[in-house]
Short mmCIF file of C-alpha atoms in Angstrom, two decimals:
data_model
loop_
_atom_site.label_atom_id
_atom_site.label_comp_id
_atom_site.label_asym_id
_atom_site.label_seq_id
_atom_site.Cartn_x
_atom_site.Cartn_y
_atom_site.Cartn_z
CA MET A 145 67.70 7.02 14.68
CA ARG A 146 65.08 4.48 14.76
CA CYS A 147 64.05 1.91 12.21
CA SER A 148 61.28 3.71 11.35
CA GLU A 149 61.74 6.81 11.14
CA VAL A 150 64.65 5.48 8.36
CA LYS A 151 62.00 3.03 6.53
CA ARG A 152 59.86 6.05 6.94
CA ARG A 153 62.95 8.53 4.96
CA LEU A 154 64.16 5.78 2.58
CA SER A 155 59.88 5.58 1.30
CA ASN A 156 59.24 9.43 0.62
CA ARG A 157 63.16 9.74 -0.35
CA ALA A 158 63.49 12.41 1.87
CA ALA A 159 66.56 14.57 1.50
CA VAL A 160 69.12 12.96 5.05
CA ALA A 161 71.66 14.22 6.72
CA ASP A 162 74.27 11.42 5.84
CA THR A 163 75.36 10.24 9.34
CA ASP A 164 71.89 9.98 10.43
CA ILE A 165 70.97 7.52 8.26
CA ARG A 166 74.73 5.65 8.45
CA ASP A 167 75.36 5.10 11.70
CA HIS A 168 71.65 3.53 11.72
CA LEU A 169 72.47 1.44 8.68
CA LEU A 170 75.75 0.33 10.11
CA ALA A 171 73.98 -0.86 13.46
CA CYS A 172 71.46 -2.25 11.62
CA PRO A 173 71.38 -5.15 8.75
CA SER A 174 67.40 -5.42 9.09
CA CYS A 175 67.76 -1.71 7.52
CA ALA A 176 70.32 -2.09 5.78
CA ARG A 177 68.93 -4.59 3.73
CA GLU A 178 65.54 -2.34 3.41
CA ALA A 179 67.74 0.02 1.97
CA GLU A 180 69.96 -1.97 -0.33
CA ALA A 181 66.68 -2.63 -1.53
CA ALA A 182 65.69 0.67 -2.10
CA GLY A 183 68.94 1.81 -3.57
CA THR A 184 68.40 -1.47 -6.21
CA LEU A 185 64.65 -0.05 -7.33
CA ALA A 186 66.41 3.45 -8.27
CA ARG A 187 68.81 2.32 -9.61
CA ILE A 188 66.23 -0.27 -11.79
CA PHE A 189 63.94 2.68 -12.94
CA ALA A 190 66.87 4.90 -13.10
CA SER A 191 68.12 2.79 -15.90
CA SER A 192 64.86 1.92 -17.25
CA ARG A 193 64.48 5.47 -18.71
CA GLY A 194 65.53 6.75 -22.22
CA GLU A 195 64.14 5.75 -25.95
CA VAL A 196 61.97 3.04 -26.18
CA PRO A 197 61.50 1.29 -30.24
CA VAL A 198 58.23 2.09 -30.64
CA PRO A 199 56.50 1.66 -34.46
CA SER A 200 55.82 4.50 -35.91
CA LEU A 201 52.67 6.99 -36.29
CA ALA A 202 52.08 6.15 -39.51
CA SER A 203 51.91 2.24 -39.57
CA VAL A 204 49.76 2.75 -36.46
CA GLN A 205 47.89 4.71 -38.43
CA LYS A 206 47.08 2.85 -41.44
CA ARG A 207 46.56 -0.73 -39.17
CA VAL A 208 44.24 1.15 -37.43
CA GLU A 209 41.86 3.38 -39.83
CA SER A 210 41.85 -0.44 -42.02
CA ARG A 211 40.04 -1.76 -38.76
CA LEU A 212 38.19 0.80 -39.15
CA THR A 213 36.87 0.02 -42.27
CA ASN A 214 36.95 -3.27 -42.32
CA GLN A 215 34.60 -3.23 -39.42
CA THR A 216 31.28 -5.64 -39.22
CA THR A 217 28.37 -4.02 -39.14
CA TRP A 218 27.21 -6.41 -36.36
CA GLU A 219 31.26 -5.37 -34.33
CA LYS A 220 30.06 -1.61 -34.93
CA ILE A 221 26.70 -2.62 -32.70
CA VAL A 222 28.65 -4.25 -30.24
CA HIS A 223 31.43 -1.60 -29.63
CA ASN A 224 28.51 1.41 -29.65
CA ILE A 225 26.86 -0.67 -27.00
CA ILE A 226 30.11 -0.97 -24.83
CA ASP A 227 30.84 2.41 -25.07
CA THR A 228 27.52 3.20 -23.81
CA TYR A 229 27.36 1.39 -20.78
CA SER A 230 30.79 1.84 -19.96
CA ALA A 231 31.12 5.78 -20.57
CA ARG A 232 27.31 5.84 -18.25
CA PRO A 233 28.00 2.84 -15.69
CA ARG A 234 24.77 4.01 -13.82
CA LEU A 235 22.79 2.89 -16.68
CA ALA A 236 24.68 0.06 -17.63
CA LEU A 237 24.19 -0.88 -13.93
CA GLY A 238 19.92 -0.14 -13.93
CA PHE A 239 19.80 -1.51 -16.92
CA ALA A 240 20.93 -4.91 -15.35
CA ALA A 241 19.09 -4.25 -12.34
CA THR A 242 16.06 -3.86 -14.90
CA MET A 243 16.82 -7.34 -16.17
CA ALA A 244 17.25 -9.68 -12.85
CA VAL A 245 13.89 -8.45 -11.07
CA LEU A 246 12.26 -9.34 -14.91
CA LEU A 247 13.95 -12.71 -15.04
CA PHE A 248 12.87 -12.99 -11.19
CA ILE A 249 9.03 -11.77 -11.54
CA THR A 250 9.02 -14.60 -14.22
CA LEU A 251 11.18 -17.07 -13.25
CA VAL A 252 11.25 -17.30 -9.91
CA PRO A 253 8.05 -19.23 -8.76
CA PHE A 254 6.50 -18.46 -5.51
CA SER A 255 3.78 -20.46 -3.09
CA TYR A 256 0.25 -18.43 -3.23
CA THR A 257 -3.15 -19.11 -2.23
CA ARG A 258 -5.92 -18.39 -5.63
CA THR A 259 -9.55 -18.52 -5.46
CA THR A 260 -10.56 -20.45 -8.46
CA GLY A 261 -14.12 -20.02 -7.27
CA PHE A 262 -17.46 -19.93 -5.27
CA GLN A 263 -19.47 -22.22 -3.88
CA ALA A 264 -23.47 -21.44 -2.00
CA THR A 265 -24.39 -23.43 0.57
CA ILE A 266 -27.88 -23.90 1.34
CA SER A 267 -28.80 -25.09 4.62
CA VAL A 268 -32.33 -25.63 6.07
CA ALA A 269 -33.85 -25.67 9.77
CA ALA A 270 -33.35 -29.74 11.40
CA ASP A 271 -37.05 -30.45 10.90
CA GLN A 272 -37.22 -29.11 7.96
CA PRO A 273 -36.78 -31.43 4.05
CA PRO A 274 -33.13 -30.73 2.30
CA VAL A 275 -33.52 -28.48 -1.09
CA SER A 276 -33.91 -30.68 -4.27
CA PRO A 277 -30.52 -30.89 -5.92
CA LYS A 278 -33.13 -32.07 -9.02
CA LEU A 279 -34.09 -27.93 -8.76
CA ALA A 280 -31.12 -26.98 -7.87
CA GLU A 281 -29.63 -28.78 -11.43
CA GLY A 282 -32.95 -27.45 -12.67
CA VAL A 283 -32.04 -23.54 -11.75
CA LEU A 284 -28.25 -23.66 -13.13
CA LYS A 285 -29.64 -25.60 -16.50
CA ALA A 286 -32.03 -22.57 -16.87
CA LEU A 287 -29.79 -20.19 -16.05
CA GLY A 288 -26.68 -21.09 -18.65
CA TYR A 289 -24.24 -22.20 -15.52
CA ALA A 290 -23.33 -25.99 -17.31
CA GLU A 291 -20.36 -26.23 -15.50
CA ALA A 292 -22.03 -25.86 -11.96
CA THR A 293 -21.92 -28.61 -9.75
CA VAL A 294 -24.76 -29.83 -7.34
CA GLU A 295 -23.91 -32.39 -4.05
CA LEU A 296 -26.01 -32.93 -1.47
CA ARG A 297 -24.04 -33.83 2.13
CA ASP A 298 -25.02 -35.54 4.56
CA GLY A 299 -28.47 -35.78 3.31
CA GLU A 300 -28.88 -31.46 4.46
CA ALA A 301 -27.08 -29.28 2.64
CA LEU A 302 -26.85 -28.64 -0.94
CA THR A 303 -23.80 -27.42 -1.65
CA VAL A 304 -23.44 -25.51 -5.49
CA SER A 305 -20.03 -25.24 -6.28
CA ASN A 306 -17.91 -24.00 -9.49
CA LEU A 307 -19.57 -20.99 -9.18
CA PRO A 308 -17.49 -17.83 -11.13
CA ASN A 309 -18.20 -14.84 -8.64
CA GLU A 310 -19.24 -14.19 -4.89
CA SER A 311 -22.29 -12.15 -6.39
CA GLU A 312 -23.50 -14.64 -9.07
CA ALA A 313 -22.79 -17.42 -6.26
CA ARG A 314 -24.70 -15.24 -3.64
CA LEU A 315 -27.82 -14.57 -6.29
CA ILE A 316 -27.94 -18.52 -7.37
CA GLY A 317 -27.58 -19.30 -3.44
CA ARG A 318 -30.53 -17.08 -2.40
CA THR A 319 -32.31 -17.91 -5.47
CA ILE A 320 -32.84 -21.59 -5.01
CA ALA A 321 -33.14 -20.38 -1.06
CA GLN A 322 -36.33 -19.25 -1.83
CA LEU A 323 -37.65 -21.61 -4.98
CA SER A 324 -37.17 -24.54 -2.80
CA GLY A 325 -40.33 -22.75 -0.44
CA SER A 326 -38.32 -23.89 2.72
CA GLU A 327 -37.28 -21.33 5.70
CA ALA A 328 -33.00 -22.22 3.82
CA ASP A 329 -30.21 -20.22 4.31
CA ALA A 330 -27.61 -20.14 1.51
CA GLN A 331 -23.57 -19.63 2.23
CA VAL A 332 -21.46 -18.47 0.15
CA THR A 333 -17.55 -18.94 0.87
CA PRO A 334 -14.50 -19.50 -1.67
CA VAL A 335 -12.90 -22.17 -2.78
CA LYS A 336 -9.14 -21.76 -2.92
CA GLU A 337 -6.19 -23.92 -3.84
CA VAL A 338 -1.75 -23.29 -3.55
CA LYS A 339 -0.36 -22.42 -6.89
CA ARG A 340 3.66 -22.29 -7.61
CA THR A 341 3.94 -19.61 -10.29
CA PRO A 342 6.48 -16.80 -10.23
CA LEU A 343 5.02 -13.24 -9.42
CA LEU A 344 3.86 -11.72 -12.81
CA ALA A 345 1.84 -14.67 -13.33
CA GLN A 346 0.53 -14.35 -10.84
CA VAL A 347 -0.35 -10.93 -11.80
CA VAL A 348 -1.90 -12.17 -14.83
CA ASP A 349 -4.01 -14.86 -12.29
CA ARG A 350 -5.63 -12.18 -10.09
CA VAL A 351 -6.28 -9.31 -13.34
CA ARG A 352 -8.23 -11.58 -15.05
CA LEU A 353 -10.32 -12.43 -12.46
CA THR A 354 -11.77 -9.02 -11.80
CA GLU A 355 -14.44 -9.23 -13.63
CA PRO A 356 -17.54 -6.84 -13.43
CA ARG A 357 -20.27 -8.15 -11.09
CA PRO A 358 -23.18 -9.01 -12.16
CA ILE A 359 -26.51 -6.05 -12.20
CA GLY A 360 -29.42 -8.05 -9.75
CA ILE A 361 -32.37 -6.26 -10.18
CA ARG A 362 -36.01 -6.55 -7.90
CA PHE A 363 -38.57 -4.30 -7.05
CA ARG A 364 -40.43 -4.76 -4.32
CA ASP A 365 -43.50 -2.51 -2.96
CA GLY A 366 -42.76 0.33 -5.25
CA HIS A 367 -38.51 0.18 -4.76
CA LEU A 368 -36.44 -0.51 -7.14
CA VAL A 369 -33.65 -2.76 -5.53
CA LEU A 370 -30.14 -3.47 -7.75
CA ASN A 371 -27.80 -6.08 -6.32
CA GLY A 372 -29.63 -6.00 -3.17
CA GLU A 373 -29.51 -2.14 -2.38
CA GLN A 374 -32.63 -0.78 -2.26
CA LEU A 375 -33.45 2.88 -3.45
CA ASP A 376 -34.80 5.60 -0.51
CA ARG A 377 -37.48 6.53 -3.57
CA ASN A 378 -40.74 5.46 -3.83
CA TRP A 379 -40.81 4.95 -7.82
CA THR A 380 -44.69 4.67 -8.02
CA SER A 381 -45.62 7.53 -10.67
CA ALA A 382 -46.75 9.81 -7.87
CA GLN A 383 -43.52 9.83 -5.96
CA ALA A 384 -40.89 10.55 -8.60
CA SER A 385 -40.33 11.53 -11.62
CA ASP A 386 -39.43 9.99 -15.10
CA SER A 387 -35.95 12.26 -15.14
CA SER A 388 -34.91 11.06 -10.54
CA VAL A 389 -35.57 6.84 -11.60
CA ARG A 390 -33.95 7.19 -14.84
CA ARG A 391 -30.78 9.36 -13.41
CA ASP A 392 -31.13 7.39 -9.75
CA ILE A 393 -30.77 4.18 -11.57
CA GLU A 394 -28.13 5.37 -13.79
CA GLN A 395 -25.86 6.03 -10.48
CA ILE A 396 -26.73 2.59 -9.46
CA LEU A 397 -25.68 1.01 -13.11
CA ARG A 398 -22.11 3.19 -12.84
CA HIS A 399 -21.65 1.97 -9.38
CA TYR A 400 -21.39 -1.33 -10.44
CA LEU A 401 -18.57 -0.79 -12.89
CA VAL A 402 -20.60 -0.26 -15.86
CA SER A 403 -19.52 2.89 -18.36
CA GLU A 404 -21.44 5.27 -19.78
CA ASP A 405 -20.79 4.11 -23.38
CA ASP A 406 -22.24 0.83 -21.83
CA MET A 407 -25.14 2.16 -20.61
CA ASP A 408 -28.27 2.72 -21.72
CA VAL A 409 -31.59 4.00 -19.56
CA GLY A 410 -35.13 5.16 -20.44
CA VAL A 411 -38.16 6.24 -18.38
CA GLU A 412 -40.57 6.69 -19.73
CA THR A 413 -44.67 7.06 -17.88
CA ASN A 414 -47.49 7.00 -20.15
CA ALA A 415 -50.20 8.72 -20.42
CA ASP A 416 -52.21 8.44 -18.15
CA SER A 417 -49.47 8.00 -14.91
CA THR A 418 -51.00 4.29 -14.72
CA VAL A 419 -47.67 2.55 -16.69
CA ARG A 420 -44.10 4.14 -15.72
CA ILE A 421 -41.48 1.68 -18.32
CA ILE A 422 -38.31 1.84 -17.79
CA ARG A 423 -36.09 0.63 -20.60
CA LEU A 424 -32.44 -0.67 -19.78
CA THR A 425 -29.97 -1.42 -22.22
CA VAL A 426 -26.92 -2.11 -20.62
CA GLY A 427 -23.09 -3.99 -22.57
CA ASP A 428 -22.86 -7.91 -22.23
CA ARG A 429 -23.11 -9.00 -18.88
CA LEU A 430 -26.68 -8.67 -17.30
CA LYS A 431 -28.17 -11.08 -14.88
CA MET A 432 -31.84 -10.17 -13.88
CA LYS A 433 -33.81 -11.17 -11.03
CA VAL A 434 -36.96 -10.08 -9.72
CA ASP A 435 -37.49 -11.46 -6.39
CA LYS A 436 -40.99 -12.92 -4.79
CA PRO A 437 -43.35 -12.59 -3.77
CA ASP A 438 -43.89 -9.45 -6.65
CA VAL A 439 -42.35 -11.33 -9.30
CA ALA A 440 -39.98 -14.32 -9.17
CA LEU A 441 -38.43 -14.15 -12.66
CA TRP A 442 -35.12 -15.59 -14.30
CA ILE A 443 -34.32 -13.83 -17.46
CA ARG A 444 -32.33 -15.98 -19.36
CA PRO A 445 -29.67 -14.75 -21.75
CA ASP A 446 -30.45 -16.87 -24.64
CA ARG A 447 -34.25 -16.28 -24.61
CA GLU A 448 -36.49 -13.83 -26.51
CA VAL A 449 -38.87 -13.85 -24.33
CA TRP A 450 -38.71 -14.05 -20.85
CA ALA A 451 -39.58 -16.74 -18.40
CA THR A 452 -40.84 -17.43 -15.28
CA PHE A 453 -40.13 -20.52 -12.30
CA ASP A 454 -43.77 -18.85 -10.93
CA SER A 455 -46.78 -18.32 -12.58
CA LEU A 456 -47.77 -14.74 -13.07
CA ASP A 457 -51.84 -13.71 -10.75
CA ASP A 458 -53.26 -11.34 -9.28
CA SER A 459 -51.35 -10.88 -6.50
CA ILE A 460 -48.87 -9.36 -8.91
CA ARG A 461 -48.27 -5.97 -8.60
CA THR A 462 -45.53 -4.33 -10.38
CA ARG A 463 -43.78 -6.24 -13.52
CA LEU A 464 -40.31 -4.69 -14.53
CA GLU A 465 -40.19 -3.79 -17.95
CA LEU A 466 -36.20 -4.23 -19.70
CA GLU A 467 -35.25 -4.36 -22.87
CA PHE A 468 -31.34 -6.42 -22.82
CA PRO A 469 -30.10 -6.29 -26.50
CA GLY A 470 -26.62 -7.41 -25.48
CA LYS A 471 -24.57 -10.85 -25.55
CA ALA A 472 -25.15 -13.91 -24.00
CA LEU A 473 -22.29 -15.97 -21.48
CA ASP A 474 -22.49 -17.91 -25.24
CA GLY A 475 -22.53 -14.96 -27.27
CA ARG A 476 -25.80 -15.04 -29.23
CA THR A 477 -27.49 -11.72 -29.32
CA VAL A 478 -30.97 -11.68 -26.93
CA GLN A 479 -33.51 -8.98 -27.46
CA ILE A 480 -35.45 -9.09 -23.31
CA HIS A 481 -38.58 -7.17 -22.51
CA VAL A 482 -40.17 -6.89 -19.58
CA GLU A 483 -42.84 -4.10 -18.82
CA LEU A 484 -43.45 -2.42 -15.78
CA VAL A 485 -46.59 -1.08 -14.39
CA ASP A 486 -47.82 0.37 -11.57
CA LYS A 487 -50.60 -0.89 -9.50
CA MET B 171 37.35 16.62 -33.40
CA ASP B 172 37.69 14.87 -36.98
CA ASN B 173 40.23 12.51 -37.95
CA LYS B 174 42.84 14.56 -39.21
CA GLN B 175 42.78 16.79 -35.72
CA PHE B 176 42.26 13.57 -33.77
CA TRP B 177 45.89 12.21 -36.13
CA LYS B 178 47.49 16.14 -35.73
CA LEU B 179 46.81 15.76 -31.76
CA LEU B 180 48.28 12.57 -31.42
CA GLU B 181 51.46 13.01 -33.26
CA PRO B 182 53.09 15.00 -30.28
CA ILE B 183 52.80 12.48 -27.73
CA HIS B 184 53.07 9.02 -29.58
CA ALA B 185 56.24 8.55 -29.39
CA GLU B 186 55.66 8.63 -24.83
CA ALA B 187 52.81 7.13 -25.18
CA ALA B 188 53.81 4.04 -27.46
CA GLY B 189 56.82 3.53 -25.26
CA PHE B 190 54.85 3.74 -22.23
CA ALA B 191 52.75 0.76 -23.42
CA ARG B 192 55.49 -1.15 -24.19
CA ARG B 193 57.29 -0.80 -20.61
CA LEU B 194 53.91 -1.48 -19.40
CA THR B 195 53.54 -4.61 -20.97
CA GLY B 196 57.05 -5.75 -21.30
CA ASP B 197 56.14 -7.20 -24.68
CA PRO B 198 56.50 -5.34 -28.08
CA ALA B 199 53.88 -7.72 -28.82
CA ARG B 200 51.43 -7.49 -26.39
CA ALA B 201 52.31 -3.28 -26.19
CA ASP B 202 52.11 -2.29 -29.39
CA ASP B 203 48.29 -4.53 -29.45
CA LEU B 204 47.27 -2.66 -26.37
CA TYR B 205 48.32 1.20 -28.02
CA GLN B 206 46.93 0.21 -31.20
CA ASP B 207 43.61 -0.87 -29.52
CA ALA B 208 43.55 2.60 -27.03
CA VAL B 209 43.44 4.92 -30.20
CA LEU B 210 41.00 3.27 -31.67
CA GLN B 211 38.81 3.16 -29.62
CA SER B 212 40.19 6.60 -28.48
CA LEU B 213 39.45 7.85 -32.65
CA ARG B 214 35.66 6.59 -31.44
CA LYS B 215 34.98 8.42 -28.51
CA ALA B 216 36.97 11.35 -30.60
CA GLY B 217 33.56 13.48 -30.26
CA SER B 218 33.37 13.01 -26.50
CA LEU B 219 36.26 15.37 -26.23
CA ARG B 220 35.62 18.89 -24.88
CA ASP B 221 38.98 20.42 -24.48
CA THR B 222 41.65 20.05 -26.81
CA ASN B 223 43.80 21.24 -24.57
CA SER B 224 43.31 18.06 -22.24
CA PHE B 225 44.01 15.41 -24.90
CA ARG B 226 47.03 13.92 -23.25
CA PRO B 227 46.18 13.01 -19.84
CA TRP B 228 42.48 11.91 -21.82
CA PHE B 229 44.34 9.69 -24.32
CA TYR B 230 46.29 8.05 -21.35
CA GLN B 231 43.70 7.60 -19.32
CA ILE B 232 42.02 5.28 -22.43
CA LEU B 233 45.31 3.88 -22.98
CA ILE B 234 45.36 2.63 -18.59
CA ASN B 235 41.93 1.76 -19.40
CA GLN B 236 43.00 -0.21 -21.94
CA TYR B 237 45.43 -2.46 -20.09
CA ARG B 238 42.79 -3.02 -17.12
CA ASN B 239 40.60 -4.53 -19.66
CA SER B 240 43.11 -6.55 -21.05
CA CYS B 241 44.28 -7.89 -17.79
CA ARG B 242 41.14 -8.80 -16.82
CA SER B 243 40.20 -10.74 -19.58
CA TRP B 244 39.82 -13.88 -19.99
CA TRP B 245 42.83 -15.16 -22.78
CA PHE B 246 44.89 -12.61 -20.75
CA SER B 247 44.14 -14.68 -17.07
CA ARG B 248 44.82 -18.09 -19.08
CA ARG B 249 48.50 -16.73 -20.60
CA GLY B 250 49.14 -14.94 -17.93
CA ASP B 251 51.22 -11.97 -16.76
CA ILE B 252 54.48 -11.76 -18.77
CA ASP B 253 57.08 -12.88 -15.83
CA ALA B 254 54.93 -13.54 -13.06
CA ASP B 255 55.18 -17.70 -13.87
CA ARG B 256 58.66 -16.90 -13.54
CA PRO B 257 59.80 -18.06 -10.20
CA GLY B 258 61.86 -14.94 -8.52
CA GLN B 259 65.81 -14.88 -10.01
CA LYS B 260 68.14 -13.62 -7.86
CA LEU B 261 69.59 -10.25 -9.06
CA GLN B 262 73.13 -11.82 -9.90
CA THR B 263 74.11 -8.58 -12.14
CA ASP B 264 74.59 -5.10 -11.61
CA PRO B 265 71.15 -3.63 -12.62
CA ARG B 266 73.09 -0.95 -14.03
CA ASP B 267 72.90 -2.88 -17.10
CA GLN B 268 70.26 -2.18 -19.20
CA TYR B 269 68.70 -5.21 -20.17
CA GLU B 270 68.78 -6.64 -17.09
CA ALA B 271 66.74 -3.64 -15.50
CA ARG B 272 64.61 -3.80 -17.69
CA ARG B 273 64.20 -7.55 -17.49
CA ARG B 274 63.77 -6.73 -13.43
CA LEU B 275 61.54 -3.80 -13.57
CA THR B 276 59.04 -6.12 -16.11
CA GLU B 277 59.15 -8.74 -13.47
CA LEU B 278 58.57 -6.18 -10.50
CA LEU B 279 55.59 -4.88 -11.70
CA SER B 280 53.75 -8.02 -12.50
CA ILE B 281 53.41 -8.25 -8.93
CA LEU B 282 51.06 -5.05 -8.39
CA SER B 283 48.61 -4.31 -9.90
CA PRO B 284 47.23 -2.91 -13.21
CA ARG B 285 46.91 0.57 -11.97
CA ASP B 286 49.73 0.31 -10.06
CA ARG B 287 51.77 -0.41 -12.72
CA ALA B 288 50.76 2.43 -14.47
CA LEU B 289 51.13 5.02 -11.71
CA VAL B 290 54.42 3.83 -11.33
CA VAL B 291 55.96 3.32 -15.16
CA LEU B 292 54.27 6.87 -15.05
CA PHE B 293 55.80 8.23 -12.19
CA GLU B 294 59.08 7.00 -11.44
CA ILE B 295 60.23 6.72 -14.95
CA GLU B 296 57.85 8.36 -17.45
CA GLY B 297 58.52 11.63 -15.13
CA TRP B 298 54.67 12.82 -14.60
CA SER B 299 54.01 14.47 -11.21
CA THR B 300 51.05 13.12 -8.76
CA ALA B 301 49.28 16.54 -9.67
CA GLU B 302 48.89 14.68 -13.67
CA LEU B 303 48.05 11.48 -12.45
CA ALA B 304 45.71 12.53 -9.75
CA GLU B 305 43.91 13.75 -12.99
CA ILE B 306 44.35 10.78 -15.22
CA VAL B 307 42.84 8.23 -11.90
CA ASN B 308 40.02 11.01 -11.45
CA ARG B 309 41.36 10.74 -8.01
CA PRO B 310 42.56 13.92 -5.20
CA GLU B 311 46.84 13.63 -5.11
CA GLY B 312 46.59 12.43 -1.48
CA THR B 313 45.43 8.88 -2.79
CA VAL B 314 48.03 8.77 -5.68
CA ARG B 315 50.58 9.16 -3.79
CA THR B 316 49.30 6.64 -0.96
CA TRP B 317 49.47 4.08 -3.98
CA LEU B 318 52.63 4.92 -4.93
CA HIS B 319 54.21 4.28 -1.49
CA ARG B 320 52.55 1.21 -1.22
CA ALA B 321 53.36 0.09 -4.76
CA ARG B 322 56.86 1.00 -3.95
CA THR B 323 57.03 -0.86 -0.31
CA ILE B 324 55.80 -4.07 -2.41
CA MET B 325 58.62 -3.87 -4.67
CA ARG B 326 61.06 -3.10 -1.92
CA LYS B 327 59.73 -6.18 0.09
CA ARG B 328 59.77 -8.77 -3.12
CA LEU B 329 63.41 -6.95 -3.95
CA ARG B 330 65.10 -7.49 0.06
CA SER B 331 64.29 -11.45 -0.73
CA ALA B 332 65.91 -11.17 -4.09
CA LEU B 333 68.49 -9.72 -3.58
CA PRO B 334 71.83 -12.17 -2.37
CA LYS B 335 72.95 -12.19 1.28
CA HIS B 336 76.10 -10.87 1.98
CA GLU B 337 79.02 -12.92 4.05
CA THR B 338 78.65 -10.38 7.19
CA ASP B 339 75.69 -7.79 8.37
CA GLN B 340 79.18 -5.24 7.88
CA LEU B 341 78.82 -5.45 3.82
CA THR B 342 75.48 -5.38 3.40
CA SER B 343 75.42 -2.25 5.16
CA GLU B 344 77.98 -0.26 3.82
CA LYS B 345 77.04 -1.96 0.50
CA ALA B 346 73.31 -0.35 1.04
CA TYR B 347 74.76 3.39 2.10
CA ALA B 348 76.81 3.64 -1.11
CA LEU B 349 73.66 2.94 -2.61
CA LEU B 350 71.61 5.49 -1.57
CA ARG B 351 74.37 7.84 -2.04
CA SER B 352 74.43 7.06 -5.39
CA GLU B 353 70.40 7.46 -5.79
CA LYS B 354 71.39 10.67 -4.43
CA THR B 355 73.12 11.54 -7.48
CA ILE B 356 71.05 10.22 -10.12
CA LYS B 357 68.25 11.89 -8.75
#
């Protein structure tokens, strides 16, 4: 018989023929020692059987019930929590994983590039004089962009910085370019910075930067243009009905994230079809621009009347009539009225 | 299940379970605390027991889990197991002496994991079957047999180093053979 077989039989305590094991044990001291240990272990187990003195059930019951009665509210809560999570280890694991994720997104900083604002760069052709910084500052002041800054770089390109979003930067750039009277070109670029903040702070940051876009409205050659989108229809009185003009304007406003509750569009042609009046009421963020050559007009929200940077003369064919009961950027209520007159 | 019903179910297994706690820990004070904690825990969880016929394995399951948790606790790890810190002593006297047997058993159990300790005590001393053990630990019977086999191997190995060296190999062999034969008788 081999040692491995002997050890296996000793482990399993299978019934063996005495002579098989005996002969091997006589020949193999190692297995003999193993057998001695196995036998000793069996004796230890055997000797350990038998009654063991234990406390009475009554005394155990008394002590346990006393502990239950004297348990504080806090102990009860803690035990309930432990019982809940030990009975449902997946729940505990899920809870621990959720806490780990929350701690991770609120405490661990990550680098990311954030757009802090926009700038508009107005450059002119080489043979043209640069755009006047004074003109730009005047426009910005009139429009209420107190935080924007103006800089003339290399004596040629004018840069307007600290503008809140791309649409406004584009509008301001174009306006200043046009008002300067020269062949100027406006380019808008974002201003970025690298920040190190936790993920949650980054998400909050991005949500805050999402604002309703401003609406630039202009009227040109009988066409209404909203934020650069020219509508197909000719909105002179002969070409479109009041209701179709109203629907078109509402559709465009919805496209620019104005909700149904915030907008109120009224379109009315006078009795002799010479004047169509469009009354447009929109929420509290609206900027207006009516472009040259028809009318160059900036509606400043904190004034009750419209103001122009150019004078009205006989060449003007149309004007836009709008009413704004909304709030200005600084919180004041404004009323603005502009009249649209067909030629 | 209400409290009254609980104590009624515990009564027939109380002596056996409390004795198991004592054999497991080797220390009467610790065993009584362990048993009390297990009773308290099972009283709290009594509502979760659907079939009162499985009260015995259910209660033992809680008792063994309490024991395993207590072995993991910081206090216990500082205090140490009962005889684990004592260096292995040579087996001088006949293990048939009950006190010596219990002391030796405690020492051998201390080298096992808490789970294996519980299984060895229940199987070798309390006389539970592998099927009953499998129900408590929620594992197949084959797994329980493997665990028991490994535990016995570890204990035998410790015993081998503790056994006195005999003068001749012949003596070792004869003694071994005699022990084996007497083991057959005991069984």
